[in-house]
Coordinates of C-alpha atoms in Angstrom, one line a residue:
M14 CA -7.9 -33.8 -7.3
M15 CA -5.4 -31.0 -7.5
K16 CA -2.3 -31.6 -9.7
H17 CA 1.0 -30.5 -8.3
P18 CA 3.1 -27.9 -10.5
D19 CA 6.0 -29.7 -12.7
Y20 CA 8.7 -27.5 -11.6
S21 CA 10.9 -29.3 -14.3
K22 CA 9.0 -27.2 -16.8
G23 CA 10.0 -24.1 -15.2
Q24 CA 10.7 -21.1 -17.3
I25 CA 11.3 -17.4 -17.1
Y26 CA 9.6 -15.0 -19.4
K27 CA 8.6 -11.3 -20.3
L28 CA 5.7 -9.5 -21.2
T29 CA 6.5 -6.3 -23.6
N30 CA 4.6 -4.3 -26.1
P31 CA 6.7 -2.1 -28.6
D32 CA 4.2 0.7 -28.4
C33 CA 5.6 1.5 -24.9
T34 CA 8.6 1.0 -22.7
D35 CA 7.2 -1.2 -19.9
I36 CA 8.4 -4.8 -19.2
Y37 CA 7.2 -7.3 -17.0
I38 CA 9.2 -10.3 -15.8
G39 CA 7.5 -13.5 -14.5
S40 CA 8.0 -17.7 -14.0
S41 CA 5.4 -20.3 -14.8
V42 CA 5.6 -24.1 -15.4
R43 CA 2.4 -23.7 -17.7
R44 CA 2.5 -23.1 -21.3
L45 CA 3.3 -19.3 -21.9
S46 CA 0.1 -19.0 -23.9
R47 CA -2.0 -19.9 -20.8
R48 CA -0.1 -17.7 -19.0
L49 CA -0.4 -14.7 -21.3
W50 CA -4.2 -15.2 -21.1
A51 CA -4.3 -15.2 -17.4
H52 CA -2.2 -11.8 -17.4
R53 CA -4.7 -10.4 -19.9
D54 CA -7.5 -11.5 -17.6
H55 CA -5.9 -10.1 -14.7
A56 CA -5.2 -6.6 -16.1
T57 CA -8.7 -6.5 -17.8
L58 CA -10.3 -7.2 -14.4
G59 CA -7.7 -4.5 -12.7
R60 CA -6.3 -7.2 -10.4
K61 CA -3.1 -6.1 -11.2
S62 CA -1.3 -3.5 -12.9
Y63 CA 1.3 -4.2 -16.0
G64 CA 1.9 -0.6 -16.6
N65 CA 0.8 0.0 -20.7
I66 CA 1.6 -3.4 -21.7
F67 CA -2.0 -4.2 -22.4
E68 CA -3.0 -0.7 -23.7
T69 CA -2.6 -1.7 -27.5
D70 CA -3.0 -5.4 -29.1
N71 CA 0.6 -5.5 -29.6
Y72 CA 1.7 -6.8 -26.7
T73 CA 3.9 -10.2 -26.5
I74 CA 4.9 -12.9 -24.2
E75 CA 8.5 -14.1 -24.9
K76 CA 10.7 -16.9 -22.9
I77 CA 13.7 -15.8 -21.7
E78 CA 15.1 -19.1 -20.4
D79 CA 13.8 -22.5 -19.5
F80 CA 14.7 -23.1 -16.0
P81 CA 13.6 -26.8 -14.7
C82 CA 14.1 -26.9 -10.8
E83 CA 12.5 -28.5 -8.0
S84 CA 10.5 -25.8 -6.3
S85 CA 8.5 -23.0 -6.3
E86 CA 11.3 -21.1 -4.2
Q87 CA 13.9 -22.1 -6.7
L88 CA 11.7 -20.6 -9.9
R89 CA 11.1 -17.6 -7.9
K90 CA 14.7 -16.9 -6.8
R91 CA 15.7 -17.1 -10.6
E92 CA 12.8 -15.1 -11.6
R93 CA 14.1 -12.3 -9.1
E94 CA 17.7 -12.5 -10.4
I95 CA 16.6 -12.0 -14.1
L96 CA 14.4 -9.2 -12.8
E97 CA 17.3 -7.5 -11.1
L98 CA 19.3 -8.0 -14.3
T99 CA 16.7 -6.7 -16.4
K100 CA 16.9 -3.7 -14.4
S101 CA 20.4 -3.1 -14.6
M102 CA 20.7 -3.7 -18.2
C103 CA 17.6 -1.9 -19.5
P104 CA 17.6 1.5 -17.5
H105 CA 15.5 3.2 -20.2
H106 CA 12.8 0.4 -19.7
T107 CA 9.9 0.4 -16.7
I108 CA 10.0 -2.7 -14.8
C109 CA 5.9 -2.8 -13.8
N110 CA 6.1 -5.7 -11.4
Q111 CA 4.5 -4.6 -8.2
H112 CA 6.2 -7.3 -5.9
S113 CA 9.7 -8.6 -5.8
P114 CA 9.2 -12.6 -6.4
W115 CA 11.4 -13.8 -3.6
R116 CA 12.7 -12.5 -0.7
N117 CA 14.8 -13.6 2.0
E118 CA 13.8 -13.4 5.6
E119 CA 15.9 -10.4 6.6
E120 CA 14.8 -8.2 3.7
R121 CA 10.9 -9.6 4.3
K122 CA 11.2 -8.3 8.0
R123 CA 12.9 -4.9 7.0
L124 CA 10.3 -4.2 4.3
H125 CA 7.3 -4.9 6.8
K126 CA 8.9 -2.7 9.3
E127 CA 9.2 -0.1 6.7
A128 CA 5.5 -0.3 5.9
I129 CA 4.4 -0.2 9.4
T130 CA 6.3 2.8 10.1
R131 CA 4.5 4.6 6.9
Y132 CA 1.3 3.6 8.0
Y133 CA 1.8 5.0 11.5
K134 CA 2.7 8.4 9.9
T135 CA -0.8 8.5 7.9
E136 CA -3.7 10.2 9.6
R137 CA -5.7 6.7 10.1
G138 CA -2.5 5.1 11.4
K139 CA -2.1 7.9 14.2
E140 CA -5.6 7.6 15.1
K141 CA -5.3 3.9 15.4
K142 CA -2.1 4.2 17.7
K143 CA -4.1 7.0 19.5
Y144 CA -6.9 4.3 20.1
Q145 CA -4.3 1.5 21.0
N146 CA -2.7 3.6 23.6
K147 CA -5.9 4.7 25.1
R148 CA -7.0 1.0 25.5
Y149 CA -3.5 -0.1 26.9
Y150 CA -3.6 2.7 29.6
Q151 CA -7.4 1.9 30.5
K152 CA -6.1 -2.0 30.8
R153 CA -3.3 -1.1 33.0
K154 CA -5.5 1.2 35.2
S155 CA -8.2 -1.6 35.4
I156 CA -5.5 -4.3 36.8
K157 CA -4.0 -2.0 39.0
D158 CA -7.5 -1.0 40.5
K159 CA -8.2 -4.9 41.0
N160 CA -4.8 -5.6 42.6
K161 CA -5.3 -2.8 45.2
I162 CA -5.9 -4.3 48.8
S163 CA -8.0 -2.3 51.0
I164 CA -7.4 -2.8 54.6
T165 CA -9.7 -0.9 57.0
F166 CA -8.8 -0.7 60.9
E167 CA -11.8 -0.7 63.2

């Protein structure tokens, strides 16, 4: 049986390494030692990028704050607030989070539209668009041909 997360144990943390200027901001309801182990595992397997944090053994995980809450959305919103605050307060550091922890619907749609626009500017995207257009016009022609009524007079 899967256990539901206890968001009353929510916390915001950062991963750092004094040998580099990279910072990773995260949130979790698990013990930080377990969370650090998962991050190391992901970095070792190449699943996620943490900048240079795990390049040497001097990395640390540090709790920024406890944030008891009721849902994942609340925890991720707070993580994003801390992430944005860190960006503004530490301009000489590199925030290496690949994704924003929480996005509202408007921001999600805007970023999705931008990603699609970028994709269709690539060679692969141009080829796909050309193929889609060709199929669209072939389908329309086929429908028009089926709808033609043939009348013959004798």
